[in-house]
Amino acid sequence: MKIKDNTLKFSFNLKDYPLEALHGAAYVFIDRAYLFLDNKSPKKIEVSLKGKKKLNKKQLEDLKGEFLNELLNYTVRVNLSKSNKKTREYIISQALFSAFGDYDINKEDEIKYEEDPLGIAIPWEDKHGKKQKK
Amino acid sequence: MEKNKKNKSIFIIFNKQLYKIKAIKLAIKEYQNLANFSFKQKENYIYVKLENIDKEVKKIIKDEFCNYVLFLMKF
């Protein structure tokens, strides 16, 4: 951890946190600090936190702590979202299926009896010929 | 990030693994009235050069630009 020119630089292992969580946490802090991300090695991320106002060492360290907490918060949210993905998709597909199902039923109701698609109204004679006399 | 004092231009080096080129291009589009931007991609990095920077924003443009790119990464 380095502190210089109102900027605190620290690094952590990207293996412990998803990239989406890092971007989410950074997004939360862009109104309070200037952030810059870099990676010194493929799995090690360096975060630069620069206070928008002049901050002392303790305030910068507090900011870092809050950033790491937010990072954890986002990590939980991302993991939860991944584990619930199938359930969410199932609920949405069921909701959409029900909606389309109703549409089909209503469409069936719209068929008028004069159309007689099952041929119920056709007289027996017309369908099978005249009755033979014994 | 490094500052070129001689030419009064600023270089920002973005890592492709952490920043999307689309977000950088969008940010340049929004900031182009404050400076002249040029960028090139090389290996794992995107190099952005800022020249003829507006005097009023010279001190903060680098940090604000980086924050704006991060903001655009959400979309």
Short mmCIF file of C-alpha atoms in Angstrom, two decimals:
data_model
loop_
_atom_site.label_atom_id
_atom_site.label_comp_id
_atom_site.label_asym_id
_atom_site.label_seq_id
_atom_site.Cartn_x
_atom_site.Cartn_y
_atom_site.Cartn_z
CA MET A 1 0.00 0.00 0.00
CA LYS A 2 1.40 3.40 -1.07
CA ILE A 3 0.17 6.89 -0.20
CA LYS A 4 1.33 9.83 -2.32
CA ASP A 5 -0.27 13.05 -3.65
CA ASN A 6 -3.65 12.44 -2.03
CA THR A 7 -3.63 8.99 -3.71
CA LEU A 8 -3.65 5.57 -2.13
CA LYS A 9 -2.53 2.63 -4.21
CA PHE A 10 -3.17 -0.94 -3.18
CA SER A 11 -3.36 -4.28 -4.91
CA PHE A 12 -5.29 -7.49 -4.46
CA ASN A 13 -5.70 -10.84 -6.15
CA LEU A 14 -8.39 -10.92 -8.86
CA LYS A 15 -8.81 -14.66 -8.21
CA ASP A 16 -10.72 -13.80 -5.01
CA TYR A 17 -13.13 -11.35 -6.63
CA PRO A 18 -14.95 -11.39 -9.99
CA LEU A 19 -14.17 -8.57 -12.44
CA GLU A 20 -17.85 -7.55 -12.45
CA ALA A 21 -17.65 -6.96 -8.69
CA LEU A 22 -14.58 -4.75 -9.15
CA HIS A 23 -16.39 -2.60 -11.72
CA GLY A 24 -19.48 -2.47 -9.50
CA ALA A 25 -17.51 -1.30 -6.46
CA ALA A 26 -15.62 1.26 -8.57
CA TYR A 27 -18.93 2.58 -9.88
CA VAL A 28 -20.16 3.21 -6.32
CA PHE A 29 -17.01 5.24 -5.50
CA ILE A 30 -16.76 7.46 -8.60
CA ASP A 31 -18.65 10.31 -6.89
CA ARG A 32 -16.27 10.29 -3.89
CA ALA A 33 -12.87 9.54 -5.40
CA TYR A 34 -10.93 9.32 -8.63
CA LEU A 35 -10.26 5.68 -9.45
CA PHE A 36 -7.84 4.01 -11.80
CA LEU A 37 -7.39 0.28 -12.33
CA ASP A 38 -4.30 -1.49 -13.59
CA ASN A 39 -2.89 -4.97 -13.37
CA LYS A 40 0.74 -5.57 -12.67
CA SER A 41 0.39 -9.28 -13.34
CA PRO A 42 -2.50 -11.23 -14.94
CA LYS A 43 -4.17 -11.93 -11.60
CA LYS A 44 -3.03 -8.97 -9.49
CA ILE A 45 -5.05 -5.76 -9.71
CA GLU A 46 -3.75 -2.40 -8.58
CA VAL A 47 -6.36 0.19 -7.56
CA SER A 48 -5.53 3.90 -7.30
CA LEU A 49 -7.90 5.84 -5.06
CA LYS A 50 -7.47 9.60 -5.21
CA GLY A 51 -9.64 11.76 -3.00
CA LYS A 52 -11.66 14.46 -4.77
CA LYS A 53 -10.98 16.64 -1.71
CA LYS A 54 -7.71 16.76 0.20
CA LEU A 55 -7.67 13.70 2.48
CA ASN A 56 -5.23 12.68 5.20
CA LYS A 57 -3.71 9.23 5.60
CA LYS A 58 -6.45 7.95 7.88
CA GLN A 59 -9.22 9.17 5.62
CA LEU A 60 -7.58 7.50 2.62
CA GLU A 61 -7.23 4.25 4.55
CA ASP A 62 -10.90 4.47 5.56
CA LEU A 63 -11.78 4.98 1.91
CA LYS A 64 -9.80 1.88 1.01
CA GLY A 65 -11.61 -0.12 3.72
CA GLU A 66 -14.99 1.05 2.43
CA PHE A 67 -13.96 0.16 -1.12
CA LEU A 68 -12.97 -3.37 -0.07
CA ASN A 69 -16.28 -3.75 1.80
CA GLU A 70 -18.17 -2.66 -1.30
CA LEU A 71 -16.10 -5.12 -3.33
CA LEU A 72 -17.19 -7.93 -1.00
CA ASN A 73 -20.79 -6.76 -1.18
CA TYR A 74 -20.69 -6.88 -4.98
CA THR A 75 -18.95 -10.27 -4.94
CA VAL A 76 -21.83 -11.72 -2.90
CA ARG A 77 -24.38 -10.14 -5.25
CA VAL A 78 -22.64 -11.50 -8.36
CA ASN A 79 -22.34 -15.01 -6.87
CA LEU A 80 -25.98 -14.95 -5.74
CA SER A 81 -27.10 -13.80 -9.16
CA LYS A 82 -25.13 -16.67 -10.77
CA SER A 83 -26.55 -19.31 -8.42
CA ASN A 84 -30.14 -18.03 -8.88
CA LYS A 85 -29.88 -17.71 -12.64
CA LYS A 86 -31.69 -20.97 -13.48
CA THR A 87 -34.49 -20.29 -10.97
CA ARG A 88 -35.01 -16.76 -12.33
CA GLU A 89 -35.09 -18.03 -15.90
CA TYR A 90 -37.59 -20.75 -14.93
CA ILE A 91 -39.92 -18.25 -13.20
CA ILE A 92 -39.83 -15.87 -16.17
CA SER A 93 -40.37 -18.64 -18.71
CA GLN A 94 -43.35 -19.92 -16.68
CA ALA A 95 -44.82 -16.42 -16.49
CA LEU A 96 -44.42 -15.91 -20.24
CA PHE A 97 -45.77 -19.40 -21.01
CA SER A 98 -48.89 -18.73 -18.92
CA ALA A 99 -49.46 -15.44 -20.68
CA PHE A 100 -49.21 -17.04 -24.13
CA GLY A 101 -51.35 -19.98 -22.96
CA ASP A 102 -54.23 -17.63 -22.09
CA TYR A 103 -53.89 -16.02 -25.48
CA ASP A 104 -54.42 -19.38 -27.22
CA ILE A 105 -57.48 -20.18 -25.10
CA ASN A 106 -59.03 -16.82 -25.91
CA LYS A 107 -58.34 -17.42 -29.58
CA GLU A 108 -60.22 -20.73 -29.42
CA ASP A 109 -63.15 -18.98 -27.77
CA GLU A 110 -63.33 -16.59 -30.67
CA ILE A 111 -64.33 -19.39 -33.14
CA LYS A 112 -68.02 -19.01 -33.95
CA TYR A 113 -70.38 -21.99 -33.86
CA GLU A 114 -71.43 -21.36 -37.49
CA GLU A 115 -67.91 -22.22 -38.63
CA ASP A 116 -68.31 -25.77 -37.19
CA PRO A 117 -64.66 -26.91 -37.48
CA LEU A 118 -65.47 -30.38 -36.02
CA GLY A 119 -68.34 -31.03 -38.40
CA ILE A 120 -70.94 -31.52 -35.63
CA ALA A 121 -73.74 -29.67 -37.43
CA ILE A 122 -73.64 -31.94 -40.55
CA PRO A 123 -76.73 -34.22 -40.68
CA TRP A 124 -76.18 -38.00 -40.41
CA GLU A 125 -77.58 -38.57 -43.88
CA ASP A 126 -75.20 -36.10 -45.46
CA LYS A 127 -72.29 -37.64 -43.64
CA HIS A 128 -73.07 -41.41 -44.03
CA GLY A 129 -75.72 -41.62 -46.76
CA LYS A 130 -79.49 -42.31 -46.52
CA LYS A 131 -80.98 -44.90 -44.15
CA GLN A 132 -81.65 -48.20 -46.02
CA LYS A 133 -85.16 -49.65 -45.82
CA LYS A 134 -85.50 -53.18 -44.50
CA MET B 1 -0.56 7.23 -16.14
CA GLU B 2 2.19 9.66 -17.01
CA LYS B 3 2.34 13.32 -17.93
CA ASN B 4 4.41 14.71 -20.77
CA LYS B 5 5.39 18.20 -19.60
CA LYS B 6 7.38 19.18 -22.69
CA ASN B 7 4.49 18.81 -25.13
CA LYS B 8 1.93 19.63 -22.45
CA SER B 9 0.08 16.46 -23.30
CA ILE B 10 -1.20 13.66 -21.10
CA PHE B 11 -0.95 9.93 -21.72
CA ILE B 12 -3.35 7.49 -20.11
CA ILE B 13 -2.67 3.80 -20.41
CA PHE B 14 -5.71 1.57 -20.01
CA ASN B 15 -5.45 -2.16 -19.58
CA LYS B 16 -7.64 -4.09 -22.04
CA GLN B 17 -8.38 -6.70 -19.40
CA LEU B 18 -9.98 -4.04 -17.18
CA TYR B 19 -11.38 -1.46 -19.60
CA LYS B 20 -13.56 -1.90 -22.68
CA ILE B 21 -12.49 -0.10 -25.86
CA LYS B 22 -16.15 0.80 -26.43
CA ALA B 23 -16.28 2.71 -23.12
CA ILE B 24 -13.05 4.58 -23.93
CA LYS B 25 -14.31 5.57 -27.39
CA LEU B 26 -17.59 6.83 -25.91
CA ALA B 27 -15.74 8.83 -23.24
CA ILE B 28 -13.49 10.40 -25.93
CA LYS B 29 -16.60 11.39 -27.86
CA GLU B 30 -17.99 13.16 -24.79
CA TYR B 31 -14.70 14.86 -23.86
CA GLN B 32 -13.54 15.88 -27.35
CA ASN B 33 -14.52 19.52 -26.84
CA LEU B 34 -12.07 19.77 -23.90
CA ALA B 35 -8.95 18.37 -25.62
CA ASN B 36 -7.65 16.69 -28.75
CA PHE B 37 -7.72 12.96 -28.26
CA SER B 38 -5.85 10.23 -30.07
CA PHE B 39 -5.56 6.60 -29.14
CA LYS B 40 -3.87 3.42 -30.25
CA GLN B 41 -4.01 -0.20 -29.19
CA LYS B 42 -0.88 -2.15 -28.57
CA GLU B 43 -0.78 -5.67 -27.15
CA ASN B 44 -2.70 -5.62 -23.87
CA TYR B 45 -3.02 -1.83 -23.55
CA ILE B 46 -4.95 1.10 -25.00
CA TYR B 47 -2.90 4.31 -25.13
CA VAL B 48 -4.88 7.56 -25.00
CA LYS B 49 -3.12 10.86 -25.69
CA LEU B 50 -4.63 14.22 -24.73
CA GLU B 51 -3.29 17.39 -26.39
CA ASN B 52 -4.33 21.05 -26.50
CA ILE B 53 -6.19 20.66 -23.25
CA ASP B 54 -8.60 23.37 -22.16
CA LYS B 55 -6.80 25.43 -19.48
CA GLU B 56 -9.76 25.41 -17.11
CA VAL B 57 -9.85 21.62 -16.85
CA LYS B 58 -6.17 20.81 -17.26
CA LYS B 59 -5.66 19.73 -13.64
CA ILE B 60 -8.64 17.42 -13.42
CA ILE B 61 -9.28 16.16 -16.94
CA LYS B 62 -7.14 13.00 -16.55
CA ASP B 63 -8.89 11.86 -13.36
CA GLU B 64 -12.34 12.87 -14.52
CA PHE B 65 -11.82 11.10 -17.85
CA CYS B 66 -10.74 7.87 -16.10
CA ASN B 67 -13.77 8.05 -13.81
CA TYR B 68 -16.05 8.63 -16.78
CA VAL B 69 -14.63 5.55 -18.54
CA LEU B 70 -15.34 3.52 -15.38
CA PHE B 71 -18.87 4.92 -15.29
CA LEU B 72 -19.41 3.84 -18.92
CA MET B 73 -18.13 0.34 -18.15
CA LYS B 74 -21.48 -0.31 -16.44
CA PHE B 75 -23.37 -0.11 -19.75
#
